[in-house]
Amino acid sequence: MTLETNDAPPPGGVDDIPAPDGQLTLKLPATRQEANLYGDIPGGWLVSQMDQAAELAAGREAGGRTATVAIEAMDFLSPVRAGSVVSLFTRVCEVGHSSIKIDVEVWVRAPHEGCHERLKVTEARFIMVALDDNGRIRAAHHQG
């Protein structure tokens, strides 16, 4: 006798809720000081935070100093309002001889009271290289 099971999740189940991929690396408020005249956070500020999160993740992987050498295509899916809580998730997707590829996702919680929904704003792949103390490229494998 064989028992058949249905591995598909039920419609409307937990698997249908979008969720961040990776490890929470950085979490900070998007304050009014960063906002433009309309109360939105500029994309450049988000890219700067993404770069910092990628550097933290790559530095952990490489056991030291890293630098960004490339950022792959990025689309902004929705505006970020001042007062939002910005969470950056990172995932190491490839480690080469001296390079580390890090996927970075940005998720926000809107500043509205009682709003607990997290919304994905953007994502990109950052290509980082490991550097020695003199700023020269070195092997990316953690020595530690």
Backbone as CSV, one residue per row, in Angstrom:
resi,resn,N_x,N_y,N_z,CA_x,CA_y,CA_z,C_x,C_y,C_z
1,MET,0.840,-1.166,0.000,0.000,0.000,0.000,0.887,1.231,0.000
2,THR,0.580,2.193,-0.869,1.344,3.438,-0.885,0.460,4.565,-0.392
3,LEU,1.089,5.444,0.301,0.386,6.597,0.830,0.843,7.823,0.062
4,GLU,-0.085,8.513,-0.553,0.264,9.718,-1.306,0.073,10.932,-0.413
5,THR,1.027,11.831,-0.514,0.914,13.072,0.241,0.965,14.241,-0.715
6,ASN,0.313,15.276,-0.332,0.327,16.500,-1.119,1.308,17.455,-0.458
7,ASP,2.458,17.691,-1.101,3.492,18.545,-0.533,3.220,20.025,-0.750
8,ALA,2.244,20.332,-1.569,1.957,21.743,-1.856,1.313,22.396,-0.633
9,PRO,1.754,23.629,-0.318,1.127,24.320,0.807,-0.306,24.712,0.467
10,PRO,-1.138,24.855,1.452,-2.517,25.257,1.177,-2.543,26.681,0.623
11,PRO,-3.515,26.993,-0.256,-3.596,28.351,-0.771,-3.789,29.347,0.377
12,GLY,-3.095,30.461,0.261,-3.211,31.469,1.309,-2.422,31.114,2.557
13,GLY,-1.571,30.085,2.451,-0.798,29.640,3.605,0.390,30.548,3.893
14,VAL,1.150,30.168,4.889,2.288,30.956,5.340,3.306,31.138,4.226
15,ASP,3.458,30.148,3.346,4.457,30.233,2.284,4.158,31.344,1.278
16,ASP,2.948,31.860,1.263,2.597,32.930,0.328,3.036,34.310,0.815
17,ILE,3.457,34.417,2.073,3.864,35.702,2.625,5.316,35.945,2.260
18,PRO,5.611,37.065,1.549,7.002,37.325,1.199,7.844,37.503,2.460
19,ALA,9.051,36.989,2.423,9.938,37.077,3.577,11.356,37.360,3.103
20,PRO,12.129,38.045,3.925,13.512,38.331,3.563,14.337,37.061,3.398
21,ASP,15.319,37.127,2.510,16.241,36.023,2.287,17.593,36.449,2.849
22,GLY,18.121,35.693,3.776,19.429,36.010,4.329,19.367,36.349,5.795
23,GLN,20.456,36.933,6.277,20.636,37.256,7.692,20.458,38.754,7.902
24,LEU,19.731,39.125,8.955,19.596,40.539,9.294,20.981,41.065,9.658
25,THR,21.460,42.055,8.895,22.815,42.569,9.065,22.825,43.984,9.607
26,LEU,21.813,44.762,9.251,21.760,46.161,9.657,20.298,46.560,9.775
27,LYS,19.974,47.313,10.823,18.605,47.792,11.024,18.697,49.207,11.571
28,LEU,18.022,50.152,10.917,18.118,51.545,11.340,16.896,52.320,10.887
29,PRO,16.635,53.439,11.535,15.511,54.272,11.120,15.906,55.153,9.939
30,ALA,14.950,55.405,9.064,15.125,56.390,7.997,14.557,57.696,8.551
31,THR,15.425,58.613,8.947,14.988,59.810,9.651,14.674,60.967,8.708
32,ARG,14.055,61.979,9.252,13.716,63.176,8.459,14.951,63.868,7.901
33,GLN,16.091,63.734,8.594,17.323,64.361,8.115,17.753,63.802,6.759
34,GLU,17.440,62.536,6.502,17.805,61.918,5.225,16.767,62.178,4.135
35,ALA,15.578,62.607,4.499,14.456,62.718,3.550,14.609,63.905,2.600
36,ASN,13.968,63.775,1.439,13.905,64.897,0.503,12.733,65.815,0.893
37,LEU,12.439,66.802,0.065,11.383,67.766,0.365,10.005,67.130,0.526
38,TYR,9.812,65.957,-0.076,8.500,65.300,-0.049,8.386,64.244,1.050
39,GLY,9.428,64.108,1.870,9.384,63.134,2.955,9.813,61.739,2.557
40,ASP,10.363,61.592,1.344,10.851,60.295,0.880,12.362,60.211,1.084
41,ILE,12.843,58.999,1.275,14.273,58.756,1.454,14.901,58.552,0.073
42,PRO,15.948,59.301,-0.257,16.592,59.151,-1.572,17.213,57.764,-1.761
43,GLY,17.197,57.303,-3.002,17.781,56.003,-3.336,19.252,55.921,-2.970
44,GLY,19.980,57.021,-3.115,21.406,57.020,-2.795,21.682,56.692,-1.336
45,TRP,20.804,57.161,-0.441,20.964,56.841,0.984,20.780,55.341,1.190
46,LEU,19.784,54.752,0.502,19.557,53.308,0.626,20.749,52.521,0.088
47,VAL,21.301,52.964,-1.059,22.458,52.283,-1.639,23.638,52.343,-0.661
48,SER,23.827,53.473,-0.007,24.903,53.613,0.966,24.737,52.626,2.121
49,GLN,23.518,52.451,2.607,23.260,51.492,3.686,23.476,50.061,3.192
50,MET,23.079,49.788,1.953,23.284,48.457,1.364,24.773,48.152,1.252
51,ASP,25.553,49.152,0.856,26.991,48.987,0.726,27.608,48.665,2.090
52,GLN,27.140,49.351,3.123,27.641,49.104,4.475,27.292,47.682,4.926
53,ALA,26.069,47.234,4.654,25.656,45.878,5.028,26.482,44.836,4.266
54,ALA,26.717,45.071,2.968,27.527,44.143,2.170,28.950,44.080,2.714
55,GLU,29.488,45.235,3.107,30.843,45.278,3.660,30.928,44.512,4.989
56,LEU,29.922,44.652,5.830,29.893,43.904,7.096,29.873,42.391,6.832
57,ALA,29.004,41.962,5.919,28.886,40.530,5.617,30.158,39.998,4.963
58,ALA,30.716,40.750,4.025,31.933,40.310,3.336,33.112,40.294,4.308
59,GLY,33.180,41.283,5.184,34.257,41.338,6.160,34.238,40.151,7.107
60,ARG,33.042,39.730,7.496,32.918,38.526,8.343,33.436,37.310,7.588
61,GLU,33.047,37.203,6.316,33.439,36.052,5.501,34.943,36.038,5.243
62,ALA,35.516,37.217,4.955,36.931,37.317,4.596,37.840,37.481,5.809
63,GLY,37.255,37.761,6.957,38.059,37.956,8.149,38.852,39.250,8.117
64,GLY,38.273,40.291,7.541,38.976,41.579,7.506,38.402,42.541,6.487
65,ARG,39.235,43.478,6.104,38.863,44.597,5.241,38.425,44.138,3.848
66,THR,37.361,44.772,3.350,36.881,44.513,1.987,36.494,45.839,1.340
67,ALA,36.305,45.804,0.040,35.849,46.987,-0.691,34.884,46.557,-1.786
68,THR,33.951,47.431,-2.110,32.993,47.179,-3.179,33.650,47.451,-4.528
69,VAL,33.528,46.496,-5.465,34.045,46.726,-6.813,32.928,46.817,-7.848
70,ALA,31.751,46.282,-7.522,30.632,46.371,-8.457,29.319,46.144,-7.729
71,ILE,28.266,46.733,-8.277,26.904,46.511,-7.801,26.087,46.156,-9.039
72,GLU,25.440,45.004,-9.008,24.616,44.602,-10.146,23.291,45.352,-10.125
73,ALA,22.535,45.251,-11.191,21.295,46.011,-11.397,20.406,46.065,-10.170
74,MET,19.782,47.242,-10.004,18.935,47.476,-8.837,17.675,48.206,-9.288
75,ASP,16.530,47.714,-8.856,15.258,48.388,-9.103,14.656,48.755,-7.762
76,PHE,14.095,49.957,-7.691,13.403,50.372,-6.476,11.922,50.088,-6.669
77,LEU,11.359,49.290,-5.768,9.986,48.804,-5.919,8.947,49.741,-5.339
78,SER,9.327,50.531,-4.327,8.394,51.490,-3.734,9.193,52.529,-2.962
79,PRO,8.608,53.719,-2.770,9.317,54.748,-2.007,9.397,54.384,-0.527
80,VAL,10.409,54.933,0.134,10.583,54.748,1.573,10.303,56.088,2.225
81,ARG,9.388,56.104,3.160,9.002,57.337,3.860,9.892,57.551,5.077
82,ALA,10.144,58.811,5.386,10.852,59.145,6.620,10.072,58.551,7.790
83,GLY,10.781,58.012,8.744,10.150,57.367,9.893,10.060,55.859,9.760
84,SER,10.301,55.338,8.568,10.284,53.887,8.368,11.481,53.251,9.049
85,VAL,11.329,52.000,9.446,12.446,51.218,9.957,12.976,50.385,8.790
86,VAL,14.245,50.565,8.489,14.888,49.913,7.352,15.707,48.728,7.858
87,SER,15.445,47.546,7.309,16.187,46.336,7.667,16.897,45.819,6.430
88,LEU,18.195,45.545,6.567,18.992,45.058,5.457,19.434,43.637,5.741
89,PHE,19.126,42.744,4.809,19.435,41.335,4.935,20.507,40.981,3.912
90,THR,21.500,40.195,4.331,22.572,39.804,3.435,22.691,38.289,3.369
91,ARG,23.165,37.839,2.210,23.420,36.410,2.010,24.667,36.283,1.141
92,VAL,25.662,35.559,1.647,26.867,35.287,0.860,26.485,34.253,-0.187
93,CYS,26.641,34.599,-1.466,26.233,33.635,-2.488,27.407,33.003,-3.221
94,GLU,28.602,33.615,-3.133,29.754,33.006,-3.789,31.027,33.608,-3.212
95,VAL,32.025,32.743,-2.974,33.337,33.208,-2.533,34.355,32.697,-3.537
96,GLY,35.033,33.640,-4.211,36.082,33.291,-5.155,37.441,33.413,-4.493
97,HIS,38.499,33.504,-5.304,39.848,33.621,-4.739,39.978,34.894,-3.903
98,SER,39.588,36.038,-4.485,39.682,37.305,-3.740,38.348,38.029,-3.655
99,SER,37.338,37.525,-4.357,36.048,38.217,-4.384,34.979,37.468,-3.596
100,ILE,34.010,38.244,-3.148,32.863,37.700,-2.413,31.620,38.355,-2.982
101,LYS,30.659,37.552,-3.411,29.393,38.082,-3.915,28.364,38.001,-2.799
102,ILE,27.756,39.157,-2.508,26.792,39.277,-1.418,25.468,39.778,-1.980
103,ASP,24.388,39.050,-1.735,23.055,39.545,-2.081,22.541,40.350,-0.902
104,VAL,22.035,41.557,-1.189,21.512,42.447,-0.154,20.055,42.766,-0.494
105,GLU,19.170,42.578,0.479,17.763,42.942,0.332,17.430,44.026,1.353
106,VAL,16.606,44.994,0.924,16.149,46.056,1.810,14.657,45.884,2.032
107,TRP,14.264,45.792,3.295,12.865,45.672,3.697,12.554,46.814,4.656
108,VAL,11.349,47.343,4.598,10.970,48.429,5.499,9.640,48.133,6.178
109,ARG,9.501,48.723,7.342,8.206,48.786,8.029,7.815,50.249,8.009
110,ALA,6.627,50.517,7.512,6.140,51.893,7.385,5.997,52.538,8.762
111,PRO,6.035,53.880,8.809,5.973,54.574,10.089,4.581,54.630,10.710
112,HIS,3.574,54.082,10.048,2.202,54.169,10.558,2.041,53.359,11.831
113,GLU,1.321,53.908,12.771,1.044,53.201,14.018,0.244,51.935,13.728
114,GLY,0.643,50.857,14.333,-0.086,49.602,14.171,0.209,48.874,12.877
115,CYS,1.072,49.424,12.036,1.409,48.767,10.767,2.638,47.894,10.988
116,HIS,2.449,46.585,10.933,3.560,45.669,11.177,3.996,44.959,9.910
117,GLU,3.407,45.322,8.775,3.751,44.669,7.525,5.118,45.134,7.052
118,ARG,5.939,44.171,6.669,7.265,44.465,6.134,7.177,44.421,4.608
119,LEU,7.779,45.399,3.953,7.692,45.546,2.508,9.087,45.549,1.907
120,LYS,9.301,44.738,0.866,10.593,44.717,0.187,10.697,45.940,-0.717
121,VAL,11.808,46.662,-0.589,12.009,47.911,-1.335,12.959,47.724,-2.506
122,THR,14.052,47.001,-2.300,15.022,46.775,-3.371,15.947,45.632,-2.992
123,GLU,16.730,45.191,-3.967,17.755,44.182,-3.745,18.834,44.371,-4.796
124,ALA,20.028,43.909,-4.491,21.130,43.962,-5.453,22.206,42.988,-5.016
125,ARG,23.047,42.613,-5.971,24.221,41.788,-5.673,25.436,42.704,-5.646
126,PHE,26.174,42.655,-4.552,27.396,43.440,-4.390,28.586,42.510,-4.578
127,ILE,29.540,42.928,-5.397,30.771,42.171,-5.574,31.848,42.909,-4.787
128,MET,32.378,42.210,-3.798,33.371,42.775,-2.890,34.704,42.064,-3.116
129,VAL,35.818,42.747,-2.815,37.121,42.095,-2.818,37.747,42.256,-1.444
130,ALA,38.489,41.248,-1.046,39.215,41.295,0.220,40.485,42.108,0.020
131,LEU,40.811,42.946,1.010,41.998,43.794,0.944,42.903,43.527,2.145
132,ASP,44.209,43.711,1.911,45.134,43.629,3.044,45.247,45.008,3.691
133,ASP,46.113,45.144,4.685,46.244,46.407,5.418,46.747,47.554,4.551
134,ASN,47.383,47.223,3.423,47.899,48.263,2.519,46.934,48.569,1.376
135,GLY,45.737,47.970,1.416,44.742,48.226,0.374,44.936,47.402,-0.884
136,ARG,45.783,46.372,-0.824,45.991,45.492,-1.983,45.059,44.288,-1.876
137,ILE,44.624,43.814,-3.029,43.733,42.645,-3.066,44.462,41.431,-2.495
138,ARG,43.733,40.675,-1.665,44.288,39.467,-1.047,43.277,38.332,-1.192
139,ALA,43.669,37.145,-0.786,42.762,36.006,-0.811,41.571,36.277,0.114
140,ALA,40.386,35.889,-0.323,39.152,36.161,0.427,38.849,35.108,1.476
141,HIS,39.571,34.022,1.465,39.253,32.942,2.405,39.686,33.306,3.807
142,HIS,38.765,33.133,4.727,39.003,33.488,6.141,40.163,32.652,6.673
143,GLN,41.093,33.321,7.321,42.292,32.664,7.836,42.150,32.245,9.288
144,GLY,40.942,32.296,9.836,40.802,32.199,11.169,40.371,31.345,12.138
